[in-house]
PDB file of C-alpha atoms in Angstrom:
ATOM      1  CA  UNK A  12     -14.315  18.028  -0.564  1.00 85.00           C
ATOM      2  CA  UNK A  13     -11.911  20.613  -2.026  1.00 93.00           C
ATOM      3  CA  UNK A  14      -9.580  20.576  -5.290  1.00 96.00           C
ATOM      4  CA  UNK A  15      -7.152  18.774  -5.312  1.00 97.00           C
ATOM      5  CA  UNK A  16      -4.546  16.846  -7.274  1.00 98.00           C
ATOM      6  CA  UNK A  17      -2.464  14.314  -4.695  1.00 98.00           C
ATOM      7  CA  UNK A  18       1.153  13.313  -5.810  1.00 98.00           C
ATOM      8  CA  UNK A  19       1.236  10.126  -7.864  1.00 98.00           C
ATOM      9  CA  UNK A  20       1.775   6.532  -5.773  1.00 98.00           C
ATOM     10  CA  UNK A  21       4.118   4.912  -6.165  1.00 98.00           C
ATOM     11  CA  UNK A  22       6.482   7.846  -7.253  1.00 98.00           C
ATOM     12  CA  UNK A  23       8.992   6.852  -8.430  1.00 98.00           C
ATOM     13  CA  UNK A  24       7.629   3.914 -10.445  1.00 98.00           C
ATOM     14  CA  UNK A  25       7.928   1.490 -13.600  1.00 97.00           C
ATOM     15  CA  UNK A  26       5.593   1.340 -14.823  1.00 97.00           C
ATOM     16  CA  UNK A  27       2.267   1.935 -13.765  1.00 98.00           C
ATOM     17  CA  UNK A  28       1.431   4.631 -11.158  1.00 98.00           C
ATOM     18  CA  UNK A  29      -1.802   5.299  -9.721  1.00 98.00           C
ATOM     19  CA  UNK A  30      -2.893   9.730  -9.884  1.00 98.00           C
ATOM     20  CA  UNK A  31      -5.500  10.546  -7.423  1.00 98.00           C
ATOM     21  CA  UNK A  32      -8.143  13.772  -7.134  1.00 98.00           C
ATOM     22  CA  UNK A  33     -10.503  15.416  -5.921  1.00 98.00           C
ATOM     23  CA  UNK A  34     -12.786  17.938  -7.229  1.00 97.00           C
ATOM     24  CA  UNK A  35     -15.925  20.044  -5.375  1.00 97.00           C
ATOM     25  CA  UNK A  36     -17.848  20.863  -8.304  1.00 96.00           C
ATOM     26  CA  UNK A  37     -19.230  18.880 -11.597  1.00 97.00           C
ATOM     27  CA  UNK A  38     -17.601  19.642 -14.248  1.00 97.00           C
ATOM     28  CA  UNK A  39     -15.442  18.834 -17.303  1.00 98.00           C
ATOM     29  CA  UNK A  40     -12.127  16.769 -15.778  1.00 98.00           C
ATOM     30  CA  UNK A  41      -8.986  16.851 -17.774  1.00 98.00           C
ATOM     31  CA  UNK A  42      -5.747  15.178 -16.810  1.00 98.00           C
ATOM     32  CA  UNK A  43      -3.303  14.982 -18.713  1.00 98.00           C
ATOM     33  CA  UNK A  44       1.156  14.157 -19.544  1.00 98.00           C
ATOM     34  CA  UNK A  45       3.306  16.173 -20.411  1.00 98.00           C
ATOM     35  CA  UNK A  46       6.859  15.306 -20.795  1.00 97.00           C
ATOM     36  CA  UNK A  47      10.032  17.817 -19.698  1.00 95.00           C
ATOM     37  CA  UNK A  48       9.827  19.882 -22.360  1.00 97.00           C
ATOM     38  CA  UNK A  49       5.978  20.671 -22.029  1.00 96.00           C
ATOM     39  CA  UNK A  50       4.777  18.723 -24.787  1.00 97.00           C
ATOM     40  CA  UNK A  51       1.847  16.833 -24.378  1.00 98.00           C
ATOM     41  CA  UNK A  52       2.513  12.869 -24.529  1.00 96.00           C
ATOM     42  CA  UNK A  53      -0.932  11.569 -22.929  1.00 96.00           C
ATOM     43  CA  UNK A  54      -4.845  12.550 -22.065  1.00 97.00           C
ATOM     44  CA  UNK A  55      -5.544  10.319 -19.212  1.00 97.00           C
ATOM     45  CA  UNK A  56      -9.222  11.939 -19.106  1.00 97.00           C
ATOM     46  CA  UNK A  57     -11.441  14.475 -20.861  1.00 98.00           C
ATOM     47  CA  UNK A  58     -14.859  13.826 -19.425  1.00 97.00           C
ATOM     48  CA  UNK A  59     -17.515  15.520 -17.128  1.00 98.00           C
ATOM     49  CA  UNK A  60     -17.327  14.343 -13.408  1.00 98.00           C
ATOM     50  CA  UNK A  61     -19.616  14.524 -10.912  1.00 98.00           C
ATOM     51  CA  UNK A  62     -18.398  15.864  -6.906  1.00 97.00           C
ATOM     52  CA  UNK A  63     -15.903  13.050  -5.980  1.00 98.00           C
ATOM     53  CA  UNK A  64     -12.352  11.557  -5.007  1.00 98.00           C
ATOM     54  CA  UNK A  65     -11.072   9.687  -8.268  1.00 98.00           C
ATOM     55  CA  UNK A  66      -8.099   7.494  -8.725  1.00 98.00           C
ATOM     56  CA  UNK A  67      -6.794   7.056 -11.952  1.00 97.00           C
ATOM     57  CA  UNK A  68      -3.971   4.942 -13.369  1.00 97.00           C
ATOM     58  CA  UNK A  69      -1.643   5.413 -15.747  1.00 97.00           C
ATOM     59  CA  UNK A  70       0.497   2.521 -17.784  1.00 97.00           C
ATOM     60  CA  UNK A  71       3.869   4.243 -18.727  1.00 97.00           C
ATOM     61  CA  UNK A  72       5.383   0.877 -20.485  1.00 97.00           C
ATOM     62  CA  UNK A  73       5.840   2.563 -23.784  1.00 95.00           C
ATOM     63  CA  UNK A  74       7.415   5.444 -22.556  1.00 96.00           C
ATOM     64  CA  UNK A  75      11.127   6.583 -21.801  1.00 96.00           C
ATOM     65  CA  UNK A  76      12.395   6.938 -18.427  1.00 97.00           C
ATOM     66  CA  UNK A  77      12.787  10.298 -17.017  1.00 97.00           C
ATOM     67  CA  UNK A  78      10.645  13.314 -15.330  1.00 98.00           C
ATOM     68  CA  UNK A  79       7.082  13.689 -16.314  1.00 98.00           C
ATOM     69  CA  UNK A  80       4.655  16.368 -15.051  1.00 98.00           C
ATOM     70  CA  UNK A  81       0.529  15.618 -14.273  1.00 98.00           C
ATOM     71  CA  UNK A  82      -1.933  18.236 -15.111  1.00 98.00           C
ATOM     72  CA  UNK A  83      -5.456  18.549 -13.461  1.00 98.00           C
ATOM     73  CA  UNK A  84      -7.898  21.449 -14.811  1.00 98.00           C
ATOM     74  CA  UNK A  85     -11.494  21.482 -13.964  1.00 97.00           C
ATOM     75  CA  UNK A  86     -13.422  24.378 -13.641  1.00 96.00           C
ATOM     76  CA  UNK A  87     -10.855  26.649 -13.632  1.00 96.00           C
ATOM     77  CA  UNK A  88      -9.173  25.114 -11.037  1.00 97.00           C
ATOM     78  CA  UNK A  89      -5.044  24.284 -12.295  1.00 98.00           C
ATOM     79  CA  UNK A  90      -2.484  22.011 -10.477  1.00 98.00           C
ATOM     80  CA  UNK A  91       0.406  20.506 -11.957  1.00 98.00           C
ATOM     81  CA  UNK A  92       2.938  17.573 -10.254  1.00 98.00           C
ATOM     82  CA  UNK A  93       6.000  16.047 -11.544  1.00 98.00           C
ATOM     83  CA  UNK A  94       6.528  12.065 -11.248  1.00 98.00           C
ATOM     84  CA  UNK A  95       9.555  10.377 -12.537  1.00 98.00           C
ATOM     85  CA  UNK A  96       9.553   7.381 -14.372  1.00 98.00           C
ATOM     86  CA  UNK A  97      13.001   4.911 -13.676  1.00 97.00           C
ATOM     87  CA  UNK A  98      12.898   1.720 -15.743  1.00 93.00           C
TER      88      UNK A  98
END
């Protein structure tokens, strides 16, 4: 198992998408929105995790259409994806 953040499913979607990862080490997971502009809009997780493949999902109902960008940092380990959101 390596690092990894995969690109949302279904992308794009209204409104729930599912954001899968993987990570090769324990450690403290944290995923989290941001919209366009880099502003932080959700914190899908803040937790340790143990070696694994996770899936999370993630209920955009309340939010605007429009581009939205995933963020993945554990263990020093950064990846970023952009999903768009069409209602």
């Amino acid at each position: 198992i390596e690092y990894g953040l995969e690109q949302n499913y279904p992308n794009p979607f209204n409104p729930t998408t599912k954001i899968r990862f993987s990570i090769s080490e324990a450690g403290n997971v944290k995923l989290r929105i941001y919209n366009i502009l880099g502003q932080e809009i959700c914190r899908l997780l803040d937790e340790n995790k143990d070696i694994g493949v996770y899936t999370i999902s993630f209920d955009a109902s309340e939010l605007n259409s429009g581009m939205y960008i995933y963020k993945l940092e554990v263990n020093g380990f950064t990846q970023t994806r952009k999903m768009t959101l069409i209602k």
